[in-house]
Coordinates of C-alpha atoms in Angstrom, one line a residue:
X7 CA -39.5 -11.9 26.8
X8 CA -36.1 -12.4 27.8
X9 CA -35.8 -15.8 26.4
X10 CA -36.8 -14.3 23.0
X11 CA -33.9 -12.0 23.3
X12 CA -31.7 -14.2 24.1
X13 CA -32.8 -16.6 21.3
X14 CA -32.8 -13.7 18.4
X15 CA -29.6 -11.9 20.0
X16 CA -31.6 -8.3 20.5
X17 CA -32.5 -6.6 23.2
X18 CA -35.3 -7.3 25.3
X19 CA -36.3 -3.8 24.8
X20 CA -36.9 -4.2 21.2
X21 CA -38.7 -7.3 22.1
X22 CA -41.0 -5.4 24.2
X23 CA -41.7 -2.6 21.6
X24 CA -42.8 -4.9 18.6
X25 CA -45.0 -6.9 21.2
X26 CA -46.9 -3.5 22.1
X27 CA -46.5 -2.4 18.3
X28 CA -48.1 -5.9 16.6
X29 CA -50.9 -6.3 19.6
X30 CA -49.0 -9.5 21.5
X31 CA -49.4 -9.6 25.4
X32 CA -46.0 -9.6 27.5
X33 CA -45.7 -11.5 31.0
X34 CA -45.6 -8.9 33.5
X35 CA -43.0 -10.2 35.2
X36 CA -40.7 -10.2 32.3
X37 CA -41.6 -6.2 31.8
X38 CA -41.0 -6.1 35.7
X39 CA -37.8 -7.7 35.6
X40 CA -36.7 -5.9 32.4
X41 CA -37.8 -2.9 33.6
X42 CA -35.6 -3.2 36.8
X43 CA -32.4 -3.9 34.5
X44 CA -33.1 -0.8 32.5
X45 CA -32.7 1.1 35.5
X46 CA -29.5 -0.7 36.9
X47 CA -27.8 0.5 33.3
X48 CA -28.9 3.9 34.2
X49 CA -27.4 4.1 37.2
X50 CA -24.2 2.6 35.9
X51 CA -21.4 4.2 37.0
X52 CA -18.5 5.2 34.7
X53 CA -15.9 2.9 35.5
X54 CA -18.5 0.2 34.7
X55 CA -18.6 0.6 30.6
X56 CA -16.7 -0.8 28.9
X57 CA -15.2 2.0 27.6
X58 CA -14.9 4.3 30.7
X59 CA -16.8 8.0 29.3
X60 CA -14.4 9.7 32.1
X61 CA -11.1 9.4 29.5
X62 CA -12.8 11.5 27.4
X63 CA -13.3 14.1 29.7
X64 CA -9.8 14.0 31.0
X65 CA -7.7 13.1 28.1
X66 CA -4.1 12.3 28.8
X67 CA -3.3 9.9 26.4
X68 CA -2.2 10.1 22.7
X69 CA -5.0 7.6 21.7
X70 CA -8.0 9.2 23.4
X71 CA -7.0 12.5 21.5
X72 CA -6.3 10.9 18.3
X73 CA -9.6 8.8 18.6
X74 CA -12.0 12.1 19.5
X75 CA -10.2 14.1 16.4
X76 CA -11.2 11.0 14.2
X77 CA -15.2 10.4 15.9
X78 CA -15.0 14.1 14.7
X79 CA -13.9 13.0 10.9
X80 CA -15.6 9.7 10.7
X81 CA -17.6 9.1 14.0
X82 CA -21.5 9.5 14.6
X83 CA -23.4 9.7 18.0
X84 CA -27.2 7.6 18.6
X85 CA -29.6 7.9 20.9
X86 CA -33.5 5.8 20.3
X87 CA -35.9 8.3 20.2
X88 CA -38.2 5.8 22.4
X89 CA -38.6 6.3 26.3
X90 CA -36.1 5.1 28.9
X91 CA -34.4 3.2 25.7
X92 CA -30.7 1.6 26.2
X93 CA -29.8 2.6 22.4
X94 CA -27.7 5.2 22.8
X95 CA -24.3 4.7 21.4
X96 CA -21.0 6.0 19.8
X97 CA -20.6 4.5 16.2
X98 CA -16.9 5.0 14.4
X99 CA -16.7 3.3 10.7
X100 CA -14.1 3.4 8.0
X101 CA -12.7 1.1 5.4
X102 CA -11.8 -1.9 6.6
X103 CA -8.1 -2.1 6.1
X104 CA -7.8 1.2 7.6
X105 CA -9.9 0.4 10.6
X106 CA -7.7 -3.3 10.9
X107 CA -4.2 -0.3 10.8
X108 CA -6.2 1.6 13.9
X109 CA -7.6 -0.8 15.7
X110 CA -4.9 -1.4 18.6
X111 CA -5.6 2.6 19.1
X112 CA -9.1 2.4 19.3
X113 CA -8.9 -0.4 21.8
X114 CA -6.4 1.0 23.7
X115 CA -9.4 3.0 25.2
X116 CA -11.7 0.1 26.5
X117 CA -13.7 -3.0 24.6
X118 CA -15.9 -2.0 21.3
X119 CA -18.2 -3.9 19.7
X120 CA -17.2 -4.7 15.9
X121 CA -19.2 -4.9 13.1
X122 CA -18.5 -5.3 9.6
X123 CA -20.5 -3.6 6.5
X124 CA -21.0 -4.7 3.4
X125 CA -22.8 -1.8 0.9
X126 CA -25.4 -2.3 -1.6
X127 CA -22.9 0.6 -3.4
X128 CA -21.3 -1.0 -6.2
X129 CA -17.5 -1.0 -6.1
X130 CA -17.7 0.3 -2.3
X131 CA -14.8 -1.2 -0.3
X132 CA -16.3 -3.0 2.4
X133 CA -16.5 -1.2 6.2
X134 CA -15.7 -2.1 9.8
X135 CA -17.9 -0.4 12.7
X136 CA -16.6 0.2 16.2
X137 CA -19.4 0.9 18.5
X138 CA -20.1 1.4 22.4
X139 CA -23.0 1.6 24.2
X140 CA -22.6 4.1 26.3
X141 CA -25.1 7.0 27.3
X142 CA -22.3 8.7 29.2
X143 CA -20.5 9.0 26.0
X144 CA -23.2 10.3 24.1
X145 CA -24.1 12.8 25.8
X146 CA -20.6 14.3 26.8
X147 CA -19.6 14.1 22.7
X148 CA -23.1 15.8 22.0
X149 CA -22.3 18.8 24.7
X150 CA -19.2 19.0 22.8
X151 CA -20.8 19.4 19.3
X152 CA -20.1 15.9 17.9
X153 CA -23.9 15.4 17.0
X154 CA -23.8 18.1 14.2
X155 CA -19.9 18.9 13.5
X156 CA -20.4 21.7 11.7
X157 CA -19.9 24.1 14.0
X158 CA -15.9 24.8 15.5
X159 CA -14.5 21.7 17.6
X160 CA -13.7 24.6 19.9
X161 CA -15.1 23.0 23.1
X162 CA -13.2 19.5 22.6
X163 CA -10.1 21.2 21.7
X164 CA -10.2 23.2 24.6
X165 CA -9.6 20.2 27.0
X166 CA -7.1 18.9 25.1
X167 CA -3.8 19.3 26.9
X168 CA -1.6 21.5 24.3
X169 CA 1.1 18.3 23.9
X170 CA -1.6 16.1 22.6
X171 CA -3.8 18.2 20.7
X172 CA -1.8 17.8 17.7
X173 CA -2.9 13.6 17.8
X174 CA -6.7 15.4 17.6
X175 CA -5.5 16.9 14.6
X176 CA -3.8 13.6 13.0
X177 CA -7.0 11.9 13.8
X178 CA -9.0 14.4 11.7
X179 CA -6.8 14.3 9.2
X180 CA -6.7 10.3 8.7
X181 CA -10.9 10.7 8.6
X182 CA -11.1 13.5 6.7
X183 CA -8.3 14.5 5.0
X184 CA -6.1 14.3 2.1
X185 CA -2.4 14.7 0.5
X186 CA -1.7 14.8 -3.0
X187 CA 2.0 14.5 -3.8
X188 CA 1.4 14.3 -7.4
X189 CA 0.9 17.6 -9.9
X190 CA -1.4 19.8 -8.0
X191 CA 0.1 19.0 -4.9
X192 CA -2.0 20.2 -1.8
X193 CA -3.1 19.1 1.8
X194 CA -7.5 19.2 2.0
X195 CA -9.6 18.7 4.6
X196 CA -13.2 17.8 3.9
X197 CA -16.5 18.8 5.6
X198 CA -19.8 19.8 5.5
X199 CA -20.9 23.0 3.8
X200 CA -21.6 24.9 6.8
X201 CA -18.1 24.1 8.5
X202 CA -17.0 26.4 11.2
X203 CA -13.1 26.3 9.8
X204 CA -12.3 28.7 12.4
X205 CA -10.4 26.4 14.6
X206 CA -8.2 25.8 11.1
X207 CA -7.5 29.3 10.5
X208 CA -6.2 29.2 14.1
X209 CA -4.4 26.5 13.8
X210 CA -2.6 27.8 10.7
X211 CA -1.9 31.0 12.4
X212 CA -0.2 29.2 15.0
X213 CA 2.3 27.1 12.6
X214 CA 2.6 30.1 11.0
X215 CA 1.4 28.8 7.3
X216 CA 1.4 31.9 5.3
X217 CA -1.9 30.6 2.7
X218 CA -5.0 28.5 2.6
X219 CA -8.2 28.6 1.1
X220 CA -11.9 28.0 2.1
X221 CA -13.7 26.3 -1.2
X222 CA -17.3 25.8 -0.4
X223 CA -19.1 24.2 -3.6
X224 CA -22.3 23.4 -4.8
X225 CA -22.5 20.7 -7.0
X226 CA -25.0 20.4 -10.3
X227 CA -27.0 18.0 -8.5
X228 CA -27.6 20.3 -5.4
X229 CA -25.3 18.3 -3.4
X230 CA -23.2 21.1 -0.9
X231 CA -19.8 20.3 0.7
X232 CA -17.0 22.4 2.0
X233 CA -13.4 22.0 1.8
X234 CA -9.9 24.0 3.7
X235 CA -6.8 23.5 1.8
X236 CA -3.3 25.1 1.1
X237 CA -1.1 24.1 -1.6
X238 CA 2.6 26.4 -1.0
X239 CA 5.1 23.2 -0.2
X240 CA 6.1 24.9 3.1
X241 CA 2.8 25.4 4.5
X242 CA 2.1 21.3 3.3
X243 CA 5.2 20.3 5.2
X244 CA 4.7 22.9 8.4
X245 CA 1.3 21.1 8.8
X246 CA 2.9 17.7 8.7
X247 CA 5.4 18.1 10.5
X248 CA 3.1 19.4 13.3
X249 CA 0.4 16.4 13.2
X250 CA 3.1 13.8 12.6
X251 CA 5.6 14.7 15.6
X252 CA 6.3 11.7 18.0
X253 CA 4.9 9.3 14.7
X254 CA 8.0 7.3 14.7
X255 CA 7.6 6.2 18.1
X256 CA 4.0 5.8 18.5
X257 CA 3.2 4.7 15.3
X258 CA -0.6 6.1 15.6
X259 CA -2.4 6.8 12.4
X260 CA -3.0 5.3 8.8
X261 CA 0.4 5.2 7.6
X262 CA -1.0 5.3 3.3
X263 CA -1.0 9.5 4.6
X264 CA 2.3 9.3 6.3
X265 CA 3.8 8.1 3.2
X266 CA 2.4 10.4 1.0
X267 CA 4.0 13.2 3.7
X268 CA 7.6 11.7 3.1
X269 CA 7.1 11.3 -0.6
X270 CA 6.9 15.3 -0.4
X271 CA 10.0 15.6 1.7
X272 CA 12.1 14.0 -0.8
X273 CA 11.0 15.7 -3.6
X274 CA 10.5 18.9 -3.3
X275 CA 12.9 21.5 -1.7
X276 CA 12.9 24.7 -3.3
X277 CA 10.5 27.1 -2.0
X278 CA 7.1 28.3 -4.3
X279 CA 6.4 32.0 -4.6
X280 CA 5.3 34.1 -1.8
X281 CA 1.4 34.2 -1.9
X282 CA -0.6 37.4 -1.8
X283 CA -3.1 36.4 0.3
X284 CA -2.7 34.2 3.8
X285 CA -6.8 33.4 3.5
X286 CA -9.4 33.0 0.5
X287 CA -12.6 31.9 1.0
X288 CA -14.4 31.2 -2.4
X289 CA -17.9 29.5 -3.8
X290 CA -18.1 27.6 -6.6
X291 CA -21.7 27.4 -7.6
X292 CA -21.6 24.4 -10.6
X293 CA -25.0 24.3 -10.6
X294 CA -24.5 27.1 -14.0
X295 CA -22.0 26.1 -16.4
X296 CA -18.8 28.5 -16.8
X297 CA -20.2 30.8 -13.3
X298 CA -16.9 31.8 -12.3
X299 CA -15.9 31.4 -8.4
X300 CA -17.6 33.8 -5.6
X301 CA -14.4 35.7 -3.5
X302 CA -15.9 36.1 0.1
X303 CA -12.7 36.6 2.3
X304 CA -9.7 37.2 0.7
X305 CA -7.1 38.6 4.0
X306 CA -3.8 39.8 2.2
X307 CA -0.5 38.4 4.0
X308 CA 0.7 40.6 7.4
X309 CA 3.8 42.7 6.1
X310 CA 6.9 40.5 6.7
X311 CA 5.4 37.5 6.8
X312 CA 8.0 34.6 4.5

């Protein structure tokens, strides 16, 4: 069995499960022996992986943070469904060129496995995969709500020392988020249509960004997605400035969104109208042509606020 594995580059596991599933006998001393190594994994202990689970738990370093903020974008969490199976893993992918710009961060935390994708999609830009295996992992990102993301990041940002949660926040926003300089200018951050975006509305209480909006849509094809945004220049640049500080010298993040940041700066400088409101939460439902927009929240701006 093991030879087979070894010839065919899987796991002996998998070897094992299609020789049960088609019928074919296996030597009992290879499910013995295999057996026996399952368990060693098991009982791995932290400092074993290859990427140590225990940095995670105990971040202290700009690149952990960054990297948990963009597993929470772009990342997914795995775990085989089959008994006592070694398949449980942490999977990050994102275009290529922007996973080459971030790939000193990501192994700045211990040794991935790389992968590169290729989709069926026409015009799709090609994809690199980072991915550990590592149980350890799993199962601390899924206590912390990585396996759904919908709900608040709450319990990750909790952890997070208050001088690097801002790299949490940069890493979001290189997975998930975008800056358009252009007419229309604004600052978005996309997610499912569920999204908790309490920990936003925190966040921009905190910077002191006087508007934003919640913009849940659902599309004409059924297809649901959510979105928090705020267009006023100020607020655009308050949120920069917080997620990019320290940028120069660490040089952590795709720096296509940086640029887009600094193309802001030097162009606009006078100050847009004070808003009305500091929150809106709306639904567009385009599912019915010309349905105007749903107001859910709409919290007028504290008295004095600028």
């Amino acid at each position: 069995m093991l030879l087979i594995a070894q010839r065919f580059g899987i796991h002996p596991h998998n070897v094992q499960y299609y020789a049960g599933k088609w019928g074919l006998k296996v030597d009992a001393d290879a499910k013995q022996e295999h057996s026996f190594n399952r368990r060693l994994q098991v009982a791995k202990l932290p400092s074993d992986y290859k990427v140590n689970p225990t940095q995670f738990a105990n971040v202290t370093t700009p690149e952990v943070a960054y990297l948990l903020g963009l597993l929470w974008a772009d990342g997914s969490i795995h775990k085989n469904p089959l008994p006592n199976s070694c398949q449980t893993y942490v999977a990050l992918a994102l275009i290529r060129s922007d996973m080459e710009t971030v790939r000193h961060v990501i192994e700045a935390t211990g040794q991935w496995s790389w992968h590169n994708l290729v989709s069926k999609i026409p015009n799709r830009q090609p994809q690199l995969r980072a991915i550990t295996y590592n149980k350890p992992l799993h199962d601390f990102l899924e206590k912390h709500d990585y396996k759904s993301k919908s709900s608040s990041p709450d319990k990750i940002l909790s952890i997070i020392p208050a001088h690097l949660k801002h790299y949490w926040f940069r890493g979001l926003f290189d997975g998930d988020g975008h800056i358009r300089a252009a007419s229309g200018r604004c600052i978005s951050i996309a997610s499912s249509y569920e999204q908790d975006w309490g920990y936003m509305e925190n966040l921009c209480l905190q910077l002191g960004i006087t508007t934003c909006q919640i913009v849940r849509s659902i599309h004409p094809k059924g297809d649901r997605d959510s979105r928090f945004l705020f267009g006023r220049v100020e607020d655009i640049l308050r949120f920069c400035e917080y997620i990019y500080q320290g940028y120069e010298t660490d040089k952590i993040g795709l720096p296509r969104k940086r640029e887009k940041y600094e193309t802001l700066i030097g162009r606009y400088t006078q100050s847009r109208p004070k808003p009305a409101y500091r929150l809106k939460e709306v639904v567009y439902d385009q599912r019915t042509k010309g349905r105007e927009p749903q107001i859910i929240r709409l919290l007028p701006v504290p008295h004095g606020t600028s």
